[in-house]
PDB file of C-alpha atoms and ligand atoms in Angstrom:
ATOM      1  CA  ALA A 366      13.436 -13.607   9.371  1.00 43.00           C
ATOM      2  CA  ILE A 367      11.482 -15.132   6.781  1.00 47.00           C
ATOM      3  CA  THR A 368       7.876 -14.964   9.568  1.00 55.00           C
ATOM      4  CA  ASN A 369       5.267 -12.263   8.800  1.00 66.00           C
ATOM      5  CA  ARG A 370       6.099 -10.276  12.424  1.00 77.00           C
ATOM      6  CA  PHE A 371       5.391  -7.637  11.854  1.00 86.00           C
ATOM      7  CA  TYR A 372       2.926  -6.411   9.020  1.00 89.00           C
ATOM      8  CA  THR A 373       0.417  -7.794  11.753  1.00 90.00           C
ATOM      9  CA  TYR A 374      -3.552  -7.416  11.642  1.00 90.00           C
ATOM     10  CA  GLU A 375      -2.745  -4.281  13.711  1.00 91.00           C
ATOM     11  CA  ARG A 376      -0.181  -2.303  12.049  1.00 93.00           C
ATOM     12  CA  VAL A 377      -2.585  -3.293   8.775  1.00 94.00           C
ATOM     13  CA  GLU A 378      -5.411  -1.120  10.563  1.00 94.00           C
ATOM     14  CA  GLU A 379      -3.847   1.274  12.103  1.00 96.00           C
ATOM     15  CA  ILE A 380      -2.759   1.884   8.212  1.00 97.00           C
ATOM     16  CA  VAL A 381      -6.128   1.719   6.574  1.00 97.00           C
ATOM     17  CA  GLY A 382      -7.008   3.773   9.721  1.00 97.00           C
ATOM     18  CA  PHE A 383      -4.584   6.662   8.277  1.00 98.00           C
ATOM     19  CA  ILE A 384      -5.457   6.555   5.045  1.00 98.00           C
ATOM     20  CA  GLN A 385      -9.309   5.991   5.604  1.00 98.00           C
ATOM     21  CA  LYS A 386      -8.858  10.060   6.994  1.00 97.00           C
ATOM     22  CA  LEU A 387      -7.681  10.871   3.391  1.00 97.00           C
ATOM     23  CA  VAL A 388     -10.070   8.404   1.032  1.00 97.00           C
ATOM     24  CA  THR A 389     -13.234   8.612   2.043  1.00 94.00           C
ATOM     25  CA  ILE A 390     -14.252   6.381  -1.165  1.00 94.00           C
ATOM     26  CA  LYS A 391     -14.067   2.874  -0.841  1.00 96.00           C
ATOM     27  CA  PRO A 392     -11.978   1.207  -3.036  1.00 98.00           C
ATOM     28  CA  GLU A 393     -13.401  -2.200  -5.126  1.00 97.00           C
ATOM     29  CA  ILE A 394     -10.721  -2.479  -7.594  1.00 98.00           C
ATOM     30  CA  ALA A 395      -6.973  -2.425  -6.356  1.00 98.00           C
ATOM     31  CA  ILE A 396      -3.761  -2.878  -9.148  1.00 97.00           C
ATOM     32  CA  ILE A 397      -0.682  -3.479  -8.984  1.00 96.00           C
ATOM     33  CA  CYS A 398       1.208  -2.015 -11.419  1.00 92.00           C
ATOM     34  CA  GLY A 399       4.764  -3.586 -13.176  1.00 87.00           C
ATOM     35  CA  SER A 400       7.611  -2.210 -14.185  1.00 80.00           C
ATOM     36  CA  GLY A 401       7.190   0.990 -16.152  1.00 79.00           C
ATOM     37  CA  LEU A 402       3.798  -0.060 -16.051  1.00 83.00           C
ATOM     38  CA  GLY A 403       2.985   3.210 -13.592  1.00 82.00           C
ATOM     39  CA  GLY A 404       1.429   4.989 -16.446  1.00 84.00           C
ATOM     40  CA  LEU A 405      -2.586   3.298 -16.063  1.00 88.00           C
ATOM     41  CA  ALA A 406      -2.401   5.382 -12.989  1.00 87.00           C
ATOM     42  CA  GLU A 407      -2.644   8.641 -15.057  1.00 86.00           C
ATOM     43  CA  LEU A 408      -5.781   6.889 -16.668  1.00 90.00           C
ATOM     44  CA  VAL A 409      -7.524   7.620 -13.216  1.00 94.00           C
ATOM     45  CA  THR A 410      -9.869  11.022 -12.490  1.00 95.00           C
ATOM     46  CA  ASP A 411     -11.012  12.137  -9.148  1.00 96.00           C
ATOM     47  CA  LYS A 412      -7.087  11.122  -8.025  1.00 96.00           C
ATOM     48  CA  ILE A 413      -5.985  11.774  -4.884  1.00 97.00           C
ATOM     49  CA  VAL A 414      -2.022  10.650  -4.821  1.00 96.00           C
ATOM     50  CA  ILE A 415      -0.794   9.473  -1.090  1.00 97.00           C
ATOM     51  CA  PRO A 416       2.953   8.590  -1.639  1.00 95.00           C
ATOM     52  CA  TYR A 417       4.353   6.043   0.128  1.00 95.00           C
ATOM     53  CA  ALA A 418       6.542   7.967   2.343  1.00 94.00           C
ATOM     54  CA  ASP A 419       3.919   9.561   4.224  1.00 96.00           C
ATOM     55  CA  ILE A 420       2.515   6.227   4.670  1.00 97.00           C
ATOM     56  CA  PRO A 421       3.346   5.002   8.884  1.00 95.00           C
ATOM     57  CA  HIS A 422       5.155   1.725   8.211  1.00 93.00           C
ATOM     58  CA  PHE A 423       4.824   1.353   4.646  1.00 94.00           C
ATOM     59  CA  PRO A 424       8.102  -0.083   2.360  1.00 92.00           C
ATOM     60  CA  ARG A 425       9.156   2.353  -0.494  1.00 85.00           C
ATOM     61  CA  SER A 426       9.681   1.107  -4.307  1.00 84.00           C
ATOM     62  CA  THR A 427      13.858   1.333  -4.641  1.00 83.00           C
ATOM     63  CA  VAL A 428      13.371  -0.088  -8.409  1.00 80.00           C
ATOM     64  CA  VAL A 429      14.386   1.937 -11.339  1.00 77.00           C
ATOM     65  CA  GLY A 430      11.120   2.624 -12.748  1.00 70.00           C
ATOM     66  CA  HIS A 431       8.655   2.255  -9.797  1.00 70.00           C
ATOM     67  CA  ARG A 432       6.853   5.210  -8.670  1.00 85.00           C
ATOM     68  CA  SER A 433       5.951   5.127  -4.652  1.00 91.00           C
ATOM     69  CA  ASN A 434       2.841   6.355  -4.391  1.00 94.00           C
ATOM     70  CA  LEU A 435      -0.563   4.623  -3.862  1.00 96.00           C
ATOM     71  CA  VAL A 436      -2.937   6.199  -6.440  1.00 96.00           C
ATOM     72  CA  PHE A 437      -7.539   6.467  -5.973  1.00 98.00           C
ATOM     73  CA  GLY A 438     -10.032   7.490  -8.473  1.00 97.00           C
ATOM     74  CA  ASN A 439     -12.506   6.895 -10.573  1.00 97.00           C
ATOM     75  CA  LEU A 440     -11.139   4.338 -13.715  1.00 96.00           C
ATOM     76  CA  ASN A 441     -13.734   3.596 -15.974  1.00 95.00           C
ATOM     77  CA  GLY A 442     -17.065   4.029 -13.544  1.00 95.00           C
ATOM     78  CA  LEU A 443     -15.030   2.753 -10.650  1.00 96.00           C
ATOM     79  CA  TYR A 444     -13.565   3.469  -7.642  1.00 97.00           C
ATOM     80  CA  VAL A 445      -9.902   2.013  -7.786  1.00 97.00           C
ATOM     81  CA  VAL A 446      -6.767   1.338  -5.605  1.00 98.00           C
ATOM     82  CA  CYS A 447      -3.320   1.572  -7.748  1.00 96.00           C
ATOM     83  CA  MET A 448      -0.218   0.266  -6.551  1.00 96.00           C
ATOM     84  CA  GLN A 449       2.172   3.003  -8.595  1.00 93.00           C
ATOM     85  CA  GLY A 450       5.128   0.638  -7.147  1.00 91.00           C
ATOM     86  CA  ARG A 451       6.156  -2.988  -5.568  1.00 93.00           C
ATOM     87  CA  PHE A 452       7.887  -4.202  -3.381  1.00 95.00           C
ATOM     88  CA  HIS A 453      10.689  -7.096  -4.250  1.00 95.00           C
ATOM     89  CA  PRO A 454      11.760  -9.684  -1.850  1.00 95.00           C
ATOM     90  CA  TYR A 455      15.428  -9.225  -3.751  1.00 95.00           C
ATOM     91  CA  GLU A 456      15.229  -5.475  -2.450  1.00 94.00           C
ATOM     92  CA  GLY A 457      15.558  -7.368   0.470  1.00 93.00           C
ATOM     93  CA  TYR A 458      11.920  -6.920   2.334  1.00 93.00           C
ATOM     94  CA  THR A 459      10.693 -10.423   3.138  1.00 93.00           C
ATOM     95  CA  THR A 460       7.648 -11.879   1.018  1.00 95.00           C
ATOM     96  CA  ALA A 461       4.616 -11.184   3.136  1.00 94.00           C
ATOM     97  CA  THR A 462       5.901  -7.456   4.157  1.00 94.00           C
ATOM     98  CA  CYS A 463       6.368  -7.283   0.089  1.00 96.00           C
ATOM     99  CA  ALA A 464       2.999  -8.645  -0.493  1.00 96.00           C
ATOM    100  CA  PHE A 465       1.461  -7.250   2.935  1.00 95.00           C
ATOM    101  CA  PRO A 466      -0.396  -3.943   0.947  1.00 97.00           C
ATOM    102  CA  VAL A 467      -2.885  -6.320  -0.571  1.00 97.00           C
ATOM    103  CA  ARG A 468      -4.028  -6.727   2.520  1.00 95.00           C
ATOM    104  CA  VAL A 469      -4.374  -2.953   2.998  1.00 97.00           C
ATOM    105  CA  MET A 470      -6.349  -2.341  -0.304  1.00 97.00           C
ATOM    106  CA  ARG A 471      -8.872  -5.318   1.334  1.00 96.00           C
ATOM    107  CA  MET A 472      -9.500  -4.518   4.420  1.00 95.00           C
ATOM    108  CA  LEU A 473     -10.137  -0.881   2.344  1.00 97.00           C
ATOM    109  CA  GLY A 474     -12.760  -2.867   0.199  1.00 96.00           C
ATOM    110  CA  ALA A 475     -11.300  -3.982  -2.384  1.00 97.00           C
ATOM    111  CA  HIS A 476     -12.553  -6.901  -3.463  1.00 96.00           C
ATOM    112  CA  THR A 477     -11.140  -6.898  -6.781  1.00 97.00           C
ATOM    113  CA  LEU A 478      -7.211  -7.558  -7.879  1.00 98.00           C
ATOM    114  CA  ILE A 479      -5.116  -7.112 -11.192  1.00 98.00           C
ATOM    115  CA  VAL A 480      -1.672  -7.288 -11.147  1.00 98.00           C
ATOM    116  CA  THR A 481       0.238  -6.932 -13.934  1.00 96.00           C
ATOM    117  CA  CYS A 482       3.833  -7.315 -14.020  1.00 95.00           C
ATOM    118  CA  ALA A 483       6.949  -7.433 -16.342  1.00 95.00           C
ATOM    119  CA  ALA A 484       8.123 -10.326 -17.538  1.00 97.00           C
ATOM    120  CA  GLY A 485      11.227 -12.996 -19.903  1.00 97.00           C
ATOM    121  CA  GLY A 486       9.429 -14.714 -22.413  1.00 97.00           C
ATOM    122  CA  VAL A 487      10.164 -18.473 -21.824  1.00 98.00           C
ATOM    123  CA  ASN A 488       8.288 -19.576 -23.882  1.00 97.00           C
ATOM    124  CA  LYS A 489       9.735 -19.815 -27.317  1.00 96.00           C
ATOM    125  CA  ASP A 490       6.243 -19.303 -29.257  1.00 97.00           C
ATOM    126  CA  PHE A 491       6.234 -15.728 -27.857  1.00 97.00           C
ATOM    127  CA  SER A 492       7.961 -12.441 -28.353  1.00 96.00           C
ATOM    128  CA  VAL A 493       9.028  -9.304 -26.769  1.00 96.00           C
ATOM    129  CA  GLY A 494       5.953  -6.996 -26.287  1.00 95.00           C
ATOM    130  CA  ASP A 495       3.474 -10.429 -25.904  1.00 97.00           C
ATOM    131  CA  ILE A 496       0.714  -9.967 -23.482  1.00 97.00           C
ATOM    132  CA  MET A 497       0.217 -13.301 -21.648  1.00 98.00           C
ATOM    133  CA  LEU A 498      -2.610 -13.599 -19.213  1.00 98.00           C
ATOM    134  CA  ILE A 499      -2.003 -15.218 -16.281  1.00 98.00           C
ATOM    135  CA  LYS A 500      -3.667 -18.172 -15.822  1.00 98.00           C
ATOM    136  CA  ASP A 501      -0.852 -19.961 -13.198  1.00 98.00           C
ATOM    137  CA  HIS A 502       2.257 -19.818 -11.599  1.00 98.00           C
ATOM    138  CA  LEU A 503       5.093 -21.907 -10.542  1.00 98.00           C
ATOM    139  CA  ASN A 504       6.148 -19.789  -7.352  1.00 98.00           C
ATOM    140  CA  PHE A 505       9.597 -20.937  -6.125  1.00 97.00           C
ATOM    141  CA  PRO A 506      10.126 -19.041  -2.749  1.00 96.00           C
ATOM    142  CA  ASN A 507       7.208 -21.066  -1.704  1.00 95.00           C
ATOM    143  CA  LEU A 508       7.928 -24.183  -2.928  1.00 95.00           C
ATOM    144  CA  ALA A 509      11.771 -23.705  -0.570  1.00 94.00           C
ATOM    145  CA  GLY A 510       9.675 -22.985   2.509  1.00 92.00           C
ATOM    146  CA  ASN A 511       9.283 -18.673   1.740  1.00 93.00           C
ATOM    147  CA  ASN A 512       5.698 -17.942   1.720  1.00 95.00           C
ATOM    148  CA  PRO A 513       4.235 -15.069   2.951  1.00 94.00           C
ATOM    149  CA  LEU A 514       1.855 -17.304   5.228  1.00 94.00           C
ATOM    150  CA  ILE A 515       4.494 -18.601   7.201  1.00 93.00           C
ATOM    151  CA  GLY A 516       3.550 -18.030  10.915  1.00 90.00           C
ATOM    152  CA  HIS A 517       0.137 -16.887  12.813  1.00 89.00           C
ATOM    153  CA  ASN A 518      -2.085 -17.468  11.431  1.00 91.00           C
ATOM    154  CA  ASP A 519      -5.067 -14.487  12.615  1.00 86.00           C
ATOM    155  CA  GLU A 520      -7.965 -14.963  12.602  1.00 81.00           C
ATOM    156  CA  ARG A 521      -9.495 -12.192  11.795  1.00 82.00           C
ATOM    157  CA  TYR A 522      -8.639 -12.533   8.615  1.00 74.00           C
ATOM    158  CA  TYR A 523     -11.449 -15.531   8.724  1.00 68.00           C
ATOM    159  CA  LEU A 524     -13.378 -12.512   7.455  1.00 70.00           C
ATOM    160  CA  PHE A 525     -11.535 -12.791   4.220  1.00 74.00           C
ATOM    161  CA  SER A 526     -11.789 -16.060   4.025  1.00 76.00           C
ATOM    162  CA  GLY A 527      -8.207 -16.511   6.174  1.00 86.00           C
ATOM    163  CA  PRO A 528      -7.862 -20.348   6.422  1.00 89.00           C
ATOM    164  CA  ARG A 529      -4.406 -21.992   8.050  1.00 91.00           C
ATOM    165  CA  PHE A 530      -3.791 -23.826   4.777  1.00 92.00           C
ATOM    166  CA  PRO A 531      -5.622 -21.530   2.208  1.00 93.00           C
ATOM    167  CA  PRO A 532      -6.187 -23.314  -1.767  1.00 93.00           C
ATOM    168  CA  VAL A 533      -4.390 -21.789  -4.417  1.00 95.00           C
ATOM    169  CA  GLY A 534      -5.787 -23.960  -7.474  1.00 95.00           C
ATOM    170  CA  HIS A 535      -8.189 -21.048  -8.986  1.00 95.00           C
ATOM    171  CA  ALA A 536      -5.670 -18.380  -7.427  1.00 97.00           C
ATOM    172  CA  TYR A 537      -6.101 -16.864 -11.054  1.00 98.00           C
ATOM    173  CA  ASP A 538     -10.653 -16.279 -11.062  1.00 98.00           C
ATOM    174  CA  ARG A 539     -11.184 -18.487 -14.434  1.00 97.00           C
ATOM    175  CA  ALA A 540     -14.211 -15.765 -14.756  1.00 96.00           C
ATOM    176  CA  TYR A 541     -12.357 -12.949 -15.406  1.00 97.00           C
ATOM    177  CA  LEU A 542      -9.852 -14.812 -17.487  1.00 97.00           C
ATOM    178  CA  LEU A 543     -12.369 -15.609 -20.312  1.00 97.00           C
ATOM    179  CA  LYS A 544     -13.696 -12.212 -19.821  1.00 96.00           C
ATOM    180  CA  MET A 545      -9.698 -10.686 -20.235  1.00 97.00           C
ATOM    181  CA  LYS A 546     -10.145 -12.741 -23.663  1.00 97.00           C
ATOM    182  CA  GLU A 547     -13.347 -11.341 -25.028  1.00 96.00           C
ATOM    183  CA  VAL A 548     -12.036  -7.473 -23.909  1.00 96.00           C
ATOM    184  CA  ALA A 549      -8.783  -8.638 -25.808  1.00 96.00           C
ATOM    185  CA  LYS A 550     -10.411  -9.295 -29.184  1.00 96.00           C
ATOM    186  CA  LYS A 551     -12.734  -6.014 -29.067  1.00 95.00           C
ATOM    187  CA  HIS A 552      -9.216  -5.440 -29.178  1.00 94.00           C
ATOM    188  CA  ASN A 553      -7.608  -7.296 -32.226  1.00 95.00           C
ATOM    189  CA  VAL A 554      -4.542  -7.576 -29.261  1.00 95.00           C
ATOM    190  CA  ASP A 555      -3.219 -11.356 -29.650  1.00 95.00           C
ATOM    191  CA  LEU A 556      -3.240 -12.006 -25.742  1.00 97.00           C
ATOM    192  CA  ARG A 557      -1.584 -14.845 -25.052  1.00 98.00           C
ATOM    193  CA  GLU A 558      -2.215 -17.278 -21.896  1.00 98.00           C
ATOM    194  CA  GLY A 559       0.579 -19.563 -19.805  1.00 98.00           C
ATOM    195  CA  VAL A 560       2.088 -19.756 -15.791  1.00 98.00           C
ATOM    196  CA  TYR A 561       4.074 -17.288 -14.852  1.00 98.00           C
ATOM    197  CA  CYS A 562       7.152 -18.504 -13.311  1.00 98.00           C
ATOM    198  CA  GLY A 563       7.559 -17.266  -9.724  1.00 98.00           C
ATOM    199  CA  LEU A 564      11.879 -15.933  -9.309  1.00 98.00           C
ATOM    200  CA  GLY A 565      13.613 -14.301  -6.089  1.00 95.00           C
ATOM    201  CA  GLY A 566      16.400 -12.923  -8.774  1.00 93.00           C
ATOM    202  CA  PRO A 567      17.781 -10.529  -8.648  1.00 96.00           C
ATOM    203  CA  CYS A 568      20.358 -11.713 -11.372  1.00 96.00           C
ATOM    204  CA  TYR A 569      18.072 -12.778 -14.543  1.00 96.00           C
ATOM    205  CA  GLU A 570      18.124 -16.670 -15.186  1.00 97.00           C
ATOM    206  CA  THR A 571      21.174 -18.980 -16.571  1.00 96.00           C
ATOM    207  CA  ILE A 572      20.767 -21.070 -19.646  1.00 96.00           C
ATOM    208  CA  ALA A 573      20.112 -24.208 -17.456  1.00 96.00           C
ATOM    209  CA  GLU A 574      17.701 -22.066 -15.454  1.00 97.00           C
ATOM    210  CA  ILE A 575      15.450 -20.908 -18.695  1.00 97.00           C
ATOM    211  CA  ASN A 576      15.522 -24.485 -20.167  1.00 96.00           C
ATOM    212  CA  MET A 577      14.281 -25.276 -16.433  1.00 97.00           C
ATOM    213  CA  LEU A 578      10.659 -23.805 -16.458  1.00 98.00           C
ATOM    214  CA  ARG A 579       9.914 -24.397 -19.345  1.00 97.00           C
ATOM    215  CA  ILE A 580      10.285 -28.702 -18.944  1.00 97.00           C
ATOM    216  CA  LEU A 581       8.338 -27.710 -15.482  1.00 98.00           C
ATOM    217  CA  GLY A 582       5.510 -25.654 -17.798  1.00 98.00           C
ATOM    218  CA  GLY A 583       6.460 -22.319 -17.216  1.00 98.00           C
ATOM    219  CA  ASP A 584       5.820 -19.326 -20.134  1.00 98.00           C
ATOM    220  CA  ALA A 585       7.382 -16.267 -18.752  1.00 98.00           C
ATOM    221  CA  VAL A 586       9.562 -15.544 -15.502  1.00 98.00           C
ATOM    222  CA  GLY A 587       9.433 -12.669 -13.700  1.00 98.00           C
ATOM    223  CA  MET A 588      11.071 -10.988  -9.781  1.00 97.00           C
ATOM    224  CA  SER A 589       7.496 -10.561  -8.656  1.00 97.00           C
ATOM    225  CA  THR A 590       3.670 -11.850  -8.325  1.00 98.00           C
ATOM    226  CA  VAL A 591       3.434 -14.749  -7.136  1.00 98.00           C
ATOM    227  CA  HIS A 592       3.589 -13.696  -3.412  1.00 98.00           C
ATOM    228  CA  GLU A 593       1.543 -11.290  -3.682  1.00 98.00           C
ATOM    229  CA  VAL A 594      -1.470 -13.190  -4.984  1.00 98.00           C
ATOM    230  CA  THR A 595      -0.561 -16.112  -2.316  1.00 97.00           C
ATOM    231  CA  LEU A 596      -2.145 -12.980   0.122  1.00 95.00           C
ATOM    232  CA  ALA A 597      -4.367 -12.054  -2.188  1.00 96.00           C
ATOM    233  CA  ALA A 598      -5.826 -16.101  -2.474  1.00 95.00           C
ATOM    234  CA  HIS A 599      -5.836 -15.754   1.245  1.00 94.00           C
ATOM    235  CA  CYS A 600      -7.994 -13.119   2.204  1.00 93.00           C
ATOM    236  CA  GLY A 601     -10.733 -14.137  -0.478  1.00 93.00           C
ATOM    237  CA  PHE A 602      -9.585 -11.112  -4.032  1.00 96.00           C
ATOM    238  CA  ARG A 603     -10.749 -12.843  -7.077  1.00 97.00           C
ATOM    239  CA  THR A 604      -7.409 -12.219  -8.864  1.00 98.00           C
ATOM    240  CA  LEU A 605      -7.094 -10.849 -12.785  1.00 98.00           C
ATOM    241  CA  GLY A 606      -3.205 -10.719 -13.875  1.00 98.00           C
ATOM    242  CA  LEU A 607      -0.775  -9.644 -16.985  1.00 97.00           C
ATOM    243  CA  ALA A 608       2.431  -9.971 -17.872  1.00 97.00           C
ATOM    244  CA  LEU A 609       4.384  -8.391 -20.876  1.00 96.00           C
ATOM    245  CA  ILE A 610       6.883 -10.014 -22.164  1.00 96.00           C
ATOM    246  CA  THR A 611       9.638  -7.370 -21.829  1.00 95.00           C
ATOM    247  CA  ASN A 612      12.546 -10.011 -23.594  1.00 95.00           C
ATOM    248  CA  LYS A 613      13.128 -13.160 -24.661  1.00 93.00           C
ATOM    249  CA  CYS A 614      15.042 -14.928 -22.542  1.00 94.00           C
ATOM    250  CA  LEU A 615      18.716 -17.274 -23.302  1.00 90.00           C
ATOM    251  CA  TRP A 616      18.005 -20.566 -24.097  1.00 87.00           C
ATOM    252  CA  ASP A 617      21.204 -21.560 -26.164  1.00 91.00           C
ATOM    253  CA  TYR A 618      24.965 -21.860 -25.298  1.00 94.00           C
ATOM    254  CA  ASN A 619      25.639 -19.635 -28.644  1.00 92.00           C
ATOM    255  CA  THR A 620      23.401 -16.796 -28.437  1.00 87.00           C
ATOM    256  CA  THR A 621      24.935 -13.300 -27.196  1.00 85.00           C
ATOM    257  CA  TYR A 622      21.922 -11.240 -25.552  1.00 86.00           C
ATOM    258  CA  GLU A 623      21.570 -11.067 -22.101  1.00 89.00           C
ATOM    259  CA  PRO A 624      18.035  -9.398 -20.516  1.00 90.00           C
ATOM    260  CA  VAL A 625      18.766  -5.865 -19.307  1.00 90.00           C
ATOM    261  CA  HIS A 626      16.776  -3.257 -17.060  1.00 90.00           C
ATOM    262  CA  GLU A 627      17.168  -0.704 -19.647  1.00 89.00           C
ATOM    263  CA  ASP A 628      15.262  -3.388 -22.440  1.00 87.00           C
ATOM    264  CA  VAL A 629      12.538  -4.393 -19.796  1.00 90.00           C
ATOM    265  CA  ILE A 630      11.631  -0.215 -18.724  1.00 88.00           C
ATOM    266  CA  ARG A 631      11.660   0.356 -22.597  1.00 90.00           C
ATOM    267  CA  ILE A 632       9.235  -2.145 -23.770  1.00 89.00           C
ATOM    268  CA  SER A 633       7.308  -1.437 -21.006  1.00 89.00           C
ATOM    269  CA  GLU A 634       6.814   1.999 -21.790  1.00 88.00           C
ATOM    270  CA  LEU A 635       6.389   0.711 -24.709  1.00 89.00           C
ATOM    271  CA  LYS A 636       3.090  -0.988 -24.464  1.00 90.00           C
ATOM    272  CA  ALA A 637       1.626  -0.157 -21.664  1.00 90.00           C
ATOM    273  CA  ASN A 638      -1.100   1.806 -23.784  1.00 91.00           C
ATOM    274  CA  GLU A 639      -1.853  -1.664 -25.420  1.00 93.00           C
ATOM    275  CA  LEU A 640      -2.288  -2.810 -21.646  1.00 94.00           C
ATOM    276  CA  GLN A 641      -3.845   0.271 -20.489  1.00 94.00           C
ATOM    277  CA  GLN A 642      -6.391  -0.028 -22.221  1.00 94.00           C
ATOM    278  CA  LEU A 643      -7.207  -3.999 -21.663  1.00 96.00           C
ATOM    279  CA  ILE A 644      -7.096  -2.781 -17.990  1.00 96.00           C
ATOM    280  CA  PHE A 645     -10.246  -0.336 -18.462  1.00 95.00           C
ATOM    281  CA  ASP A 646     -12.072  -2.182 -20.329  1.00 95.00           C
ATOM    282  CA  PHE A 647     -12.192  -4.860 -18.163  1.00 96.00           C
ATOM    283  CA  VAL A 648     -12.629  -2.253 -15.243  1.00 96.00           C
ATOM    284  CA  GLY A 649     -15.834  -1.863 -16.996  1.00 93.00           C
ATOM    285  CA  PHE A 650     -17.231  -4.898 -17.056  1.00 87.00           C
ATOM    286  CA  ILE A 651     -16.610  -5.418 -13.634  1.00 85.00           C
ATOM    287  CA  LYS A 652     -18.907  -2.386 -13.423  1.00 80.00           C
ATOM    288  CA  ASP A 653     -21.222  -4.327 -14.490  1.00 77.00           C
ATOM    289  CA  HIS A 654     -21.385  -7.247 -13.218  1.00 73.00           C
TER     290      HIS A 654
HETATM  291  N1  LIG B1913      14.276 -12.813 -15.479  1.00 82.29           N
HETATM  292  C1  LIG B1913      13.499 -12.307 -14.817  1.00 82.29           C
HETATM  293  N2  LIG B1913      12.245 -11.329 -14.368  1.00 82.29           N
HETATM  294  C2  LIG B1913      12.031 -10.772 -15.633  1.00 82.29           C
HETATM  295  C3  LIG B1913      12.489 -10.753 -15.999  1.00 82.29           C
HETATM  296  C4  LIG B1913      13.720 -12.012 -16.994  1.00 82.29           C
HETATM  297  O1  LIG B1913      14.117 -12.321 -17.733  1.00 82.29           O
HETATM  298  N3  LIG B1913      12.467  -9.248 -17.759  1.00 82.29           N
HETATM  299  C5  LIG B1913      11.570  -8.879 -16.864  1.00 82.29           C
HETATM  300  N4  LIG B1913      11.219  -9.341 -15.828  1.00 82.29           N
END
């Protein structure tokens, strides 16, 4: 089943109520940590860690390189909630289930979402280790009729926007894109910018698929993020997305290289610190605005 029958408004409220008994602070920023990028949560001070396993109805992250905690605390002067470990459709969850924690974090009070992910480089100019600002996405599951918003549109989400036909043309906040470019300049980070292609996985792409993505204007490819950003747009989050290019993609039948998850994790861990510094500074900017 593709539709979101389980994570109803009442269930989201129940989960929010459970969390609010353990955490009294109201987070302003929600952060989703991608593969090997959970270390960002280590920069959080005055931490309260809630394992997903303790939260009623919460899924578990089954992927190597993903922990399974909600981490609350202070990051550079603002209260944040981090998802240390996310959910992917290839784990057997619907896109709606994968993305529903976005609503939980919104109902907890967060207004800004920062998503990070590991991705393959589709753009031939990109190098392994590059950080790409996500300016837009191609959401292949959506295009194939698998959108996390399929099914009943609970009007109570109107509190947070929540329309039946939400616009997503500005899902990645323009002002945040500009601000992150400034932050990167300050750090001497040569930030890339581009279109993230969200595919279902778990297979990496064929050579023909990568060439198709490039023709369609894609710059990076991954198996996450797009369903989360879709739900975030629906409930009125301002979103910033950052993709770490962890591997090259196949585009030539003569290459022998194939992407492997170990490389994804290795590069993520190698570059995590740089990405974390950018996010840390960006949060400081939000605090001042
Ligand atoms: N393809 C899809 N998802 C990914 C990749 C890739 O090459 N690298 C990291 N996540």
